[in-house]
């Protein structure tokens, strides 16, 4: 989709920002450019739509050299969102989103329809927000409009330069989640520049780590975390990279639905003891007739009141002890550490026990090259 | 490639080629014959100017910026000086035998040489070339020094040549030699207009700006009022002031003084009632009350200050311009200069805790005190002079006009100029104080500073550069508007301009205009210098 | 001043004015200026009749309003519609008194307030109001008996009252002509220059231009006008050249400041979306810089009104004429007449341009963040 071939960027003052970049951005993926400041990540991105000229080498966009297109025409085909948003304060929200469609000469009814569609997509009510001016919106809303504007004419490619950089952490989290949802629907080819490794891991299908104008490593987040190429990458991703890897995996990918140490609330104490021994765990989960998690029972409890399971069990709220299947493995680990469990139940919205996840599984994940099946992307 | 240098060369070259460089006039009033550079045939050195104009064009194609910059500065300075000097020589030749050029029948009396468009463009081209050269130099401090040298050395050489008599053939100097004494007097008058009205305007303007920044409700009223004054054409403001001041001038002194006293008393009563009632009044009424106090106090106060200042102006004008007081005026300027030197040396060149510094400070106090005494002596001397009060012999027959206030003359000029200086002063004071980061003031309050400490130690130093910019703008504008004051008989450099229009004599116009421009530039530079000296180095970068 | 935006208040003010004008129309004042007395008779109505502003672009076609005090002239000097007062007198012209005009404005304001009460409509009302105020004040300008009455009150003993060679309206027309012609030229030159040096290809000239523009401010206005006179000759053009030179500074400076002040991120975004440089200039940069540029235009025009008054000394006419002649011949009523009229004209133009500035600033930029 986008291919950098030996791209070099030299500035008039002699500074060489990019020193021969070779990289292929795959269709429908978010490719994150990341690196310390001055590494050439933004420069590389800005050469794609020729906001900066290319000194040497070439960039292929949809298989063609991007110099073959007239610059403006090329840019209209590529969505562009930046950290400062750059909304036009004298245009309404509608006019802002309609900029590229109007440049392309769409008719007004089509533009209006498209704008409403996009506002819906980014989670803003079209009827309320269409005729507002940017200064009447909050920072998060402005950035949503910025994203909608970049998507204006439905470009196949998007360039995003730290689009969530200037927003408070909570809103940023929300916008990141929302944008991933949107990307699932629209499947654009996106170059996403950031300096925040957590954001890169969260957003990226692939991450390109740049350093001093050279590509250091280009791979999936998981591979980069599992097999950092050298010391620079290792330092860059941070010493908690194992934990970060856990952040990439969702609980439902790891949970065990077969061998769950659970007993029904009406079962006998013996049954519970048997389950615990059978699964070689310290405690078993107790569920009621509807399958809802009510608490747990361990050998200590059984020793204290060997008669009734109801007496022996420790009652607990499923919100407190269970994790949900959409949580990350990292959150499951956190829950286990907090309660010193070796196993933690996975529940659904109404508290029904779906399965369990063990500390062992998480350890295994962190230790082995779990992501190898994804292959090497570089 | 340096396109600015090319522009400079082109301006000078085309100016030399297409426009006359000199104009030979048979006498003071008649129009003359123009001479192009090419017309000085047989004298090849004048063609040098063409070559000099070509140099920046050629140089502009060089690629090495640093060496190009130095060459451009050099060739530009040379072009500047030679554009001034060479035509003077040619002019001298023309004057040897004016009949040959002017033809038969010309009424030749005191023929004179007028610099023409070619010369103006030549100087402009030289300026642009130097400008281009300075910007080519890589290091900022080198740029700064070269610029300083280029802006001072070339004019200084030019002034040296001027004193030396090299430019005496130019008609403006002929005019200058004819009107030298008058020029000096007009210049002093002009200077005093500007300084007195800027001084009064400073007090009033900064005061109003302070009030506006302290009270958000009166701020729009004050800003709007001074804005309106600024839109009124200067000629119209002089005219509008004429009638009331003429009426005022007709009044006898003692009753008027009584009237001022009564008005001030009324204002005081209203003001005190405001203080007493302030808590009980609704907000809108409060502002009306406050403005009523201000207006009732302002009108008599302003008139009183106007009379006082006009009288002082009259005294000072007599003092500084009549030969009888030369010793006193020389003393004053000497003392002032000495005070300035001790102050500058004491502040910047001596260690803060040094023994010398203490003494310099004492010397400075002493010198300032002596200057004040000398000024008072000057005024007393002037007051004793019969030119000031004319034929008035007792206080009972004294009218306001005798004190210097009348419809035409200095009083309306001073009042109008003071009013014009208000807008930049008020606006900048207000903006400067309002733009101080509230967090800084808050941290000052948090550390237990009193309001006055906060004002003098935090707000004022931070707002200072902005206020000074206002003073500068006001000063430069006043020099310009001051030239208009001539139409109401207030004198100043505008006298020459108006005379020049009447006589269609560009020399006379320039005789008034050039000192005014020079005064504006020097005032601007001086105030900039003061601003630089007093501004804390910590905030200079933010300002630039 | 929020209260003027309240619907109805403006129309109430207009209605009050209408009542006052109707009342004034019944009052007659004695005419004391001998020439005016000859033209209009012993007494004259105190309220001016309405007539459309006579914008004359040359002295030749200015109608002598003194003679037409009693006539409602509907004409534009520009088109030579009415060249002679007698002709106008004989022409079958419509008579509308200023009172009716104010009443009409009251109705119009009320209608507009009613029509736009749901939304903030800033395009129509400020301009309508400015035009109305202009016509009312211009009518008083042309009403010589009013000036005669006022000056007689102030100068009971003066033998001369009204300026004897030209009516106030023709002087004001000359003045406006100077200002308008020079402003059109100034604005086009200043904007072009300001825009040119902020383009990337000519940016290197920016420091030079702003340097020259700033130091140009130190030349006294009177000196510029005066120097032009011997070079170009006396009359209209030296004043125009001086007005252009002096009026250029605020426009160029504000255009540069305005365009340089546009958020670079906004321009980057525009470029990134594929706008051409011309589209960026016209759709993004100029609208965002418009309020600063227009403030510069306003300053420039107001300065021009002041400088044009000085044009009297180089024979360009205008409201400076009665001031200059009055000062020369010590006739104070003339000075006051010219001074008040010139001051009023400057304030009026400032007000109108303020309204234009308000209307032309994009709405999205007027919202405080």
PDB file of C-alpha atoms in Angstrom, chain C residues 152-336:
ATOM      1  CA  UNK C 152     -24.500  82.566  16.262  1.00  0.00           C
ATOM      2  CA  UNK C 153     -25.117  81.250  19.750  1.00  0.00           C
ATOM      3  CA  UNK C 154     -21.411  80.750  20.326  1.00  0.00           C
ATOM      4  CA  UNK C 155     -20.187  83.895  18.615  1.00  0.00           C
ATOM      5  CA  UNK C 156     -22.886  86.520  19.104  1.00  0.00           C
ATOM      6  CA  UNK C 157     -20.740  89.367  17.815  1.00  0.00           C
ATOM      7  CA  UNK C 158     -18.824  87.787  14.978  1.00  0.00           C
ATOM      8  CA  UNK C 159     -19.485  89.374  11.557  1.00  0.00           C
ATOM      9  CA  UNK C 160     -18.694  86.096   9.727  1.00  0.00           C
ATOM     10  CA  UNK C 161     -20.358  82.840  10.597  1.00  0.00           C
ATOM     11  CA  UNK C 162     -20.575  80.330   7.772  1.00  0.00           C
ATOM     12  CA  UNK C 163     -17.627  79.629   5.529  1.00  0.00           C
ATOM     13  CA  UNK C 164     -18.087  81.868   2.555  1.00  0.00           C
ATOM     14  CA  UNK C 165     -16.731  79.969  -0.409  1.00  0.00           C
ATOM     15  CA  UNK C 166     -18.125  76.486  -0.012  1.00  0.00           C
ATOM     16  CA  UNK C 167     -20.918  74.728   1.783  1.00  0.00           C
ATOM     17  CA  UNK C 168     -20.118  72.259   4.450  1.00  0.00           C
ATOM     18  CA  UNK C 169     -21.477  69.401   2.390  1.00  0.00           C
ATOM     19  CA  UNK C 170     -19.282  70.136  -0.566  1.00  0.00           C
ATOM     20  CA  UNK C 171     -16.278  70.416   1.735  1.00  0.00           C
ATOM     21  CA  UNK C 172     -17.178  67.154   3.418  1.00  0.00           C
ATOM     22  CA  UNK C 173     -17.665  65.582  -0.008  1.00  0.00           C
ATOM     23  CA  UNK C 174     -14.210  66.716  -1.077  1.00  0.00           C
ATOM     24  CA  UNK C 175     -12.876  65.360   2.171  1.00  0.00           C
ATOM     25  CA  UNK C 176     -14.597  62.023   1.726  1.00  0.00           C
ATOM     26  CA  UNK C 177     -13.435  61.892  -1.856  1.00  0.00           C
ATOM     27  CA  UNK C 178      -9.840  62.306  -0.747  1.00  0.00           C
ATOM     28  CA  UNK C 179     -10.279  59.670   1.922  1.00  0.00           C
ATOM     29  CA  UNK C 180     -12.141  57.198  -0.268  1.00  0.00           C
ATOM     30  CA  UNK C 181      -9.862  57.450  -3.292  1.00  0.00           C
ATOM     31  CA  UNK C 182      -6.735  57.243  -1.197  1.00  0.00           C
ATOM     32  CA  UNK C 183      -8.135  54.453   0.963  1.00  0.00           C
ATOM     33  CA  UNK C 184      -9.037  52.321  -2.029  1.00  0.00           C
ATOM     34  CA  UNK C 185      -5.526  52.722  -3.395  1.00  0.00           C
ATOM     35  CA  UNK C 186      -3.948  52.272   0.033  1.00  0.00           C
ATOM     36  CA  UNK C 187      -5.903  49.156   0.817  1.00  0.00           C
ATOM     37  CA  UNK C 188      -5.130  47.514  -2.497  1.00  0.00           C
ATOM     38  CA  UNK C 189      -1.434  48.388  -2.352  1.00  0.00           C
ATOM     39  CA  UNK C 190      -1.090  47.595   1.341  1.00  0.00           C
ATOM     40  CA  UNK C 191      -2.876  44.262   1.164  1.00  0.00           C
ATOM     41  CA  UNK C 192      -0.920  43.197  -1.900  1.00  0.00           C
ATOM     42  CA  UNK C 193       2.355  44.130  -0.264  1.00  0.00           C
ATOM     43  CA  UNK C 194       1.455  42.509   3.035  1.00  0.00           C
ATOM     44  CA  UNK C 195       0.274  39.311   1.374  1.00  0.00           C
ATOM     45  CA  UNK C 196       3.245  39.220  -1.001  1.00  0.00           C
ATOM     46  CA  UNK C 197       5.922  39.354   1.682  1.00  0.00           C
ATOM     47  CA  UNK C 198       4.275  36.654   3.731  1.00  0.00           C
ATOM     48  CA  UNK C 199       4.345  34.178   0.803  1.00  0.00           C
ATOM     49  CA  UNK C 200       7.224  31.742   0.974  1.00  0.00           C
ATOM     50  CA  UNK C 201       8.794  32.932  -2.282  1.00  0.00           C
ATOM     51  CA  UNK C 202       9.063  36.543  -1.192  1.00  0.00           C
ATOM     52  CA  UNK C 203       9.439  36.028   2.538  1.00  0.00           C
ATOM     53  CA  UNK C 204      13.024  37.230   2.566  1.00  0.00           C
ATOM     54  CA  UNK C 205      11.736  40.732   1.883  1.00  0.00           C
ATOM     55  CA  UNK C 206       9.545  40.727   4.982  1.00  0.00           C
ATOM     56  CA  UNK C 207      12.094  42.223   7.414  1.00  0.00           C
ATOM     57  CA  UNK C 208      12.998  44.892   4.869  1.00  0.00           C
ATOM     58  CA  UNK C 209       9.390  45.857   4.293  1.00  0.00           C
ATOM     59  CA  UNK C 210       8.468  45.947   7.967  1.00  0.00           C
ATOM     60  CA  UNK C 211      11.621  47.940   8.712  1.00  0.00           C
ATOM     61  CA  UNK C 212      10.843  50.520   6.025  1.00  0.00           C
ATOM     62  CA  UNK C 213       7.189  50.635   7.063  1.00  0.00           C
ATOM     63  CA  UNK C 214       8.080  51.203  10.709  1.00  0.00           C
ATOM     64  CA  UNK C 215      10.633  53.917  10.089  1.00  0.00           C
ATOM     65  CA  UNK C 216       8.228  55.594   7.667  1.00  0.00           C
ATOM     66  CA  UNK C 217       6.041  56.324  10.674  1.00  0.00           C
ATOM     67  CA  UNK C 218       8.597  58.832  11.974  1.00  0.00           C
ATOM     68  CA  UNK C 219       8.047  61.231   9.074  1.00  0.00           C
ATOM     69  CA  UNK C 220       5.558  63.900  10.138  1.00  0.00           C
ATOM     70  CA  UNK C 221       2.329  63.835   8.108  1.00  0.00           C
ATOM     71  CA  UNK C 222       2.519  67.534   7.408  1.00  0.00           C
ATOM     72  CA  UNK C 223       6.012  67.044   6.011  1.00  0.00           C
ATOM     73  CA  UNK C 224       4.898  64.295   3.624  1.00  0.00           C
ATOM     74  CA  UNK C 225       2.071  66.434   2.294  1.00  0.00           C
ATOM     75  CA  UNK C 226       4.345  69.442   2.092  1.00  0.00           C
ATOM     76  CA  UNK C 227       7.135  67.657   0.229  1.00  0.00           C
ATOM     77  CA  UNK C 228       4.716  66.263  -2.327  1.00  0.00           C
ATOM     78  CA  UNK C 229       3.352  69.698  -3.187  1.00  0.00           C
ATOM     79  CA  UNK C 230       6.450  71.188  -4.850  1.00  0.00           C
ATOM     80  CA  UNK C 231       7.161  67.884  -6.593  1.00  0.00           C
ATOM     81  CA  UNK C 232       3.704  67.012  -7.925  1.00  0.00           C
ATOM     82  CA  UNK C 233       2.058  70.383  -7.822  1.00  0.00           C
ATOM     83  CA  UNK C 234      -0.783  71.693  -5.716  1.00  0.00           C
ATOM     84  CA  UNK C 235      -4.258  70.233  -5.594  1.00  0.00           C
ATOM     85  CA  UNK C 236      -5.772  66.801  -5.292  1.00  0.00           C
ATOM     86  CA  UNK C 237      -2.878  64.490  -6.153  1.00  0.00           C
ATOM     87  CA  UNK C 238      -0.140  65.568  -3.738  1.00  0.00           C
ATOM     88  CA  UNK C 239      -2.625  65.043  -0.946  1.00  0.00           C
ATOM     89  CA  UNK C 240      -3.569  61.641  -2.369  1.00  0.00           C
ATOM     90  CA  UNK C 241       0.070  60.569  -2.646  1.00  0.00           C
ATOM     91  CA  UNK C 242       0.736  61.704   0.911  1.00  0.00           C
ATOM     92  CA  UNK C 243      -2.396  59.969   2.159  1.00  0.00           C
ATOM     93  CA  UNK C 244      -1.347  56.754   0.467  1.00  0.00           C
ATOM     94  CA  UNK C 245       2.185  56.867   1.817  1.00  0.00           C
ATOM     95  CA  UNK C 246       1.049  57.527   5.339  1.00  0.00           C
ATOM     96  CA  UNK C 247      -1.997  55.287   5.310  1.00  0.00           C
ATOM     97  CA  UNK C 248      -0.002  52.370   3.981  1.00  0.00           C
ATOM     98  CA  UNK C 249       1.830  51.749   7.227  1.00  0.00           C
ATOM     99  CA  UNK C 250      -0.959  50.418   9.459  1.00  0.00           C
ATOM    100  CA  UNK C 251      -2.382  48.260   6.694  1.00  0.00           C
ATOM    101  CA  UNK C 252       0.906  46.634   5.754  1.00  0.00           C
ATOM    102  CA  UNK C 253       1.863  46.151   9.371  1.00  0.00           C
ATOM    103  CA  UNK C 254      -1.469  44.660  10.384  1.00  0.00           C
ATOM    104  CA  UNK C 255      -1.645  42.451   7.298  1.00  0.00           C
ATOM    105  CA  UNK C 256       1.770  41.047   8.116  1.00  0.00           C
ATOM    106  CA  UNK C 257       0.968  40.631  11.803  1.00  0.00           C
ATOM    107  CA  UNK C 258      -2.410  39.079  11.011  1.00  0.00           C
ATOM    108  CA  UNK C 259      -1.150  36.628   8.442  1.00  0.00           C
ATOM    109  CA  UNK C 260       1.908  35.675  10.497  1.00  0.00           C
ATOM    110  CA  UNK C 261      -0.329  35.141  13.490  1.00  0.00           C
ATOM    111  CA  UNK C 262      -2.427  32.433  11.851  1.00  0.00           C
ATOM    112  CA  UNK C 263      -1.874  29.169  13.699  1.00  0.00           C
ATOM    113  CA  UNK C 264       0.729  27.197  11.693  1.00  0.00           C
ATOM    114  CA  UNK C 265      -1.031  23.955  12.650  1.00  0.00           C
ATOM    115  CA  UNK C 266      -4.100  25.175  10.822  1.00  0.00           C
ATOM    116  CA  UNK C 267      -2.109  25.833   7.671  1.00  0.00           C
ATOM    117  CA  UNK C 268      -0.378  22.482   8.017  1.00  0.00           C
ATOM    118  CA  UNK C 269      -3.749  20.773   8.284  1.00  0.00           C
ATOM    119  CA  UNK C 270      -5.033  22.664   5.250  1.00  0.00           C
ATOM    120  CA  UNK C 271      -1.975  21.691   3.249  1.00  0.00           C
ATOM    121  CA  UNK C 272      -2.272  18.102   4.416  1.00  0.00           C
ATOM    122  CA  UNK C 273      -5.833  17.972   3.161  1.00  0.00           C
ATOM    123  CA  UNK C 274      -4.733  19.025  -0.282  1.00  0.00           C
ATOM    124  CA  UNK C 275      -5.628  22.703  -0.441  1.00  0.00           C
ATOM    125  CA  UNK C 276      -3.689  24.703  -2.984  1.00  0.00           C
ATOM    126  CA  UNK C 277      -1.692  27.736  -1.759  1.00  0.00           C
ATOM    127  CA  UNK C 278      -4.339  30.060  -3.208  1.00  0.00           C
ATOM    128  CA  UNK C 279      -7.118  28.159  -1.435  1.00  0.00           C
ATOM    129  CA  UNK C 280      -5.159  28.287   1.825  1.00  0.00           C
ATOM    130  CA  UNK C 281      -4.667  32.031   1.445  1.00  0.00           C
ATOM    131  CA  UNK C 282      -8.263  32.918   0.636  1.00  0.00           C
ATOM    132  CA  UNK C 283     -10.141  30.318   2.665  1.00  0.00           C
ATOM    133  CA  UNK C 284      -7.932  29.965   5.712  1.00  0.00           C
ATOM    134  CA  UNK C 285      -5.357  32.701   6.185  1.00  0.00           C
ATOM    135  CA  UNK C 286      -7.306  35.806   5.200  1.00  0.00           C
ATOM    136  CA  UNK C 287     -10.510  34.936   7.112  1.00  0.00           C
ATOM    137  CA  UNK C 288      -8.468  34.181  10.208  1.00  0.00           C
ATOM    138  CA  UNK C 289      -6.424  37.356   9.896  1.00  0.00           C
ATOM    139  CA  UNK C 290      -9.431  39.432   8.856  1.00  0.00           C
ATOM    140  CA  UNK C 291     -10.105  41.134  12.165  1.00  0.00           C
ATOM    141  CA  UNK C 292      -6.499  42.301  12.499  1.00  0.00           C
ATOM    142  CA  UNK C 293      -6.312  43.373   8.858  1.00  0.00           C
ATOM    143  CA  UNK C 294      -9.602  45.256   9.161  1.00  0.00           C
ATOM    144  CA  UNK C 295      -8.397  46.967  12.317  1.00  0.00           C
ATOM    145  CA  UNK C 296      -5.427  48.156  10.283  1.00  0.00           C
ATOM    146  CA  UNK C 297      -7.730  49.391   7.542  1.00  0.00           C
ATOM    147  CA  UNK C 298      -9.789  51.253  10.106  1.00  0.00           C
ATOM    148  CA  UNK C 299      -6.721  52.899  11.640  1.00  0.00           C
ATOM    149  CA  UNK C 300      -5.486  53.790   8.183  1.00  0.00           C
ATOM    150  CA  UNK C 301      -8.764  55.382   7.112  1.00  0.00           C
ATOM    151  CA  UNK C 302      -9.031  57.370  10.328  1.00  0.00           C
ATOM    152  CA  UNK C 303      -5.453  58.575   9.916  1.00  0.00           C
ATOM    153  CA  UNK C 304      -6.347  59.515   6.358  1.00  0.00           C
ATOM    154  CA  UNK C 305      -9.253  61.663   7.541  1.00  0.00           C
ATOM    155  CA  UNK C 306      -6.794  63.570   9.720  1.00  0.00           C
ATOM    156  CA  UNK C 307      -4.159  63.859   7.023  1.00  0.00           C
ATOM    157  CA  UNK C 308      -6.730  64.937   4.452  1.00  0.00           C
ATOM    158  CA  UNK C 309      -7.594  67.868   6.711  1.00  0.00           C
ATOM    159  CA  UNK C 310      -3.997  69.023   6.330  1.00  0.00           C
ATOM    160  CA  UNK C 311      -4.520  68.854   2.573  1.00  0.00           C
ATOM    161  CA  UNK C 312      -6.087  72.290   2.839  1.00  0.00           C
ATOM    162  CA  UNK C 313      -2.565  73.685   2.966  1.00  0.00           C
ATOM    163  CA  UNK C 314      -1.728  72.230  -0.431  1.00  0.00           C
ATOM    164  CA  UNK C 315      -5.023  73.185  -1.992  1.00  0.00           C
ATOM    165  CA  UNK C 316      -6.744  69.823  -2.034  1.00  0.00           C
ATOM    166  CA  UNK C 317      -9.879  71.196  -0.421  1.00  0.00           C
ATOM    167  CA  UNK C 318     -11.797  69.379   2.253  1.00  0.00           C
ATOM    168  CA  UNK C 319     -12.839  70.295   5.751  1.00  0.00           C
ATOM    169  CA  UNK C 320      -9.387  71.623   6.517  1.00  0.00           C
ATOM    170  CA  UNK C 321     -10.223  74.617   4.332  1.00  0.00           C
ATOM    171  CA  UNK C 322     -12.438  76.559   6.771  1.00  0.00           C
ATOM    172  CA  UNK C 323      -9.990  75.738   9.577  1.00  0.00           C
ATOM    173  CA  UNK C 324      -6.983  76.989   7.638  1.00  0.00           C
ATOM    174  CA  UNK C 325      -8.744  80.096   6.334  1.00  0.00           C
ATOM    175  CA  UNK C 326     -10.269  80.787   9.709  1.00  0.00           C
ATOM    176  CA  UNK C 327      -6.911  80.572  11.421  1.00  0.00           C
ATOM    177  CA  UNK C 328      -5.342  82.723   8.752  1.00  0.00           C
ATOM    178  CA  UNK C 329      -7.945  85.440   8.951  1.00  0.00           C
ATOM    179  CA  UNK C 330      -8.731  85.044  12.662  1.00  0.00           C
ATOM    180  CA  UNK C 331     -12.337  84.079  12.016  1.00  0.00           C
ATOM    181  CA  UNK C 332     -13.067  81.702  14.862  1.00  0.00           C
ATOM    182  CA  UNK C 333     -16.517  80.524  13.670  1.00  0.00           C
ATOM    183  CA  UNK C 334     -14.931  79.097  10.524  1.00  0.00           C
ATOM    184  CA  UNK C 335     -12.339  77.261  12.554  1.00  0.00           C
ATOM    185  CA  UNK C 336     -14.956  75.760  14.809  1.00  0.00           C
TER     186      UNK C 336
END
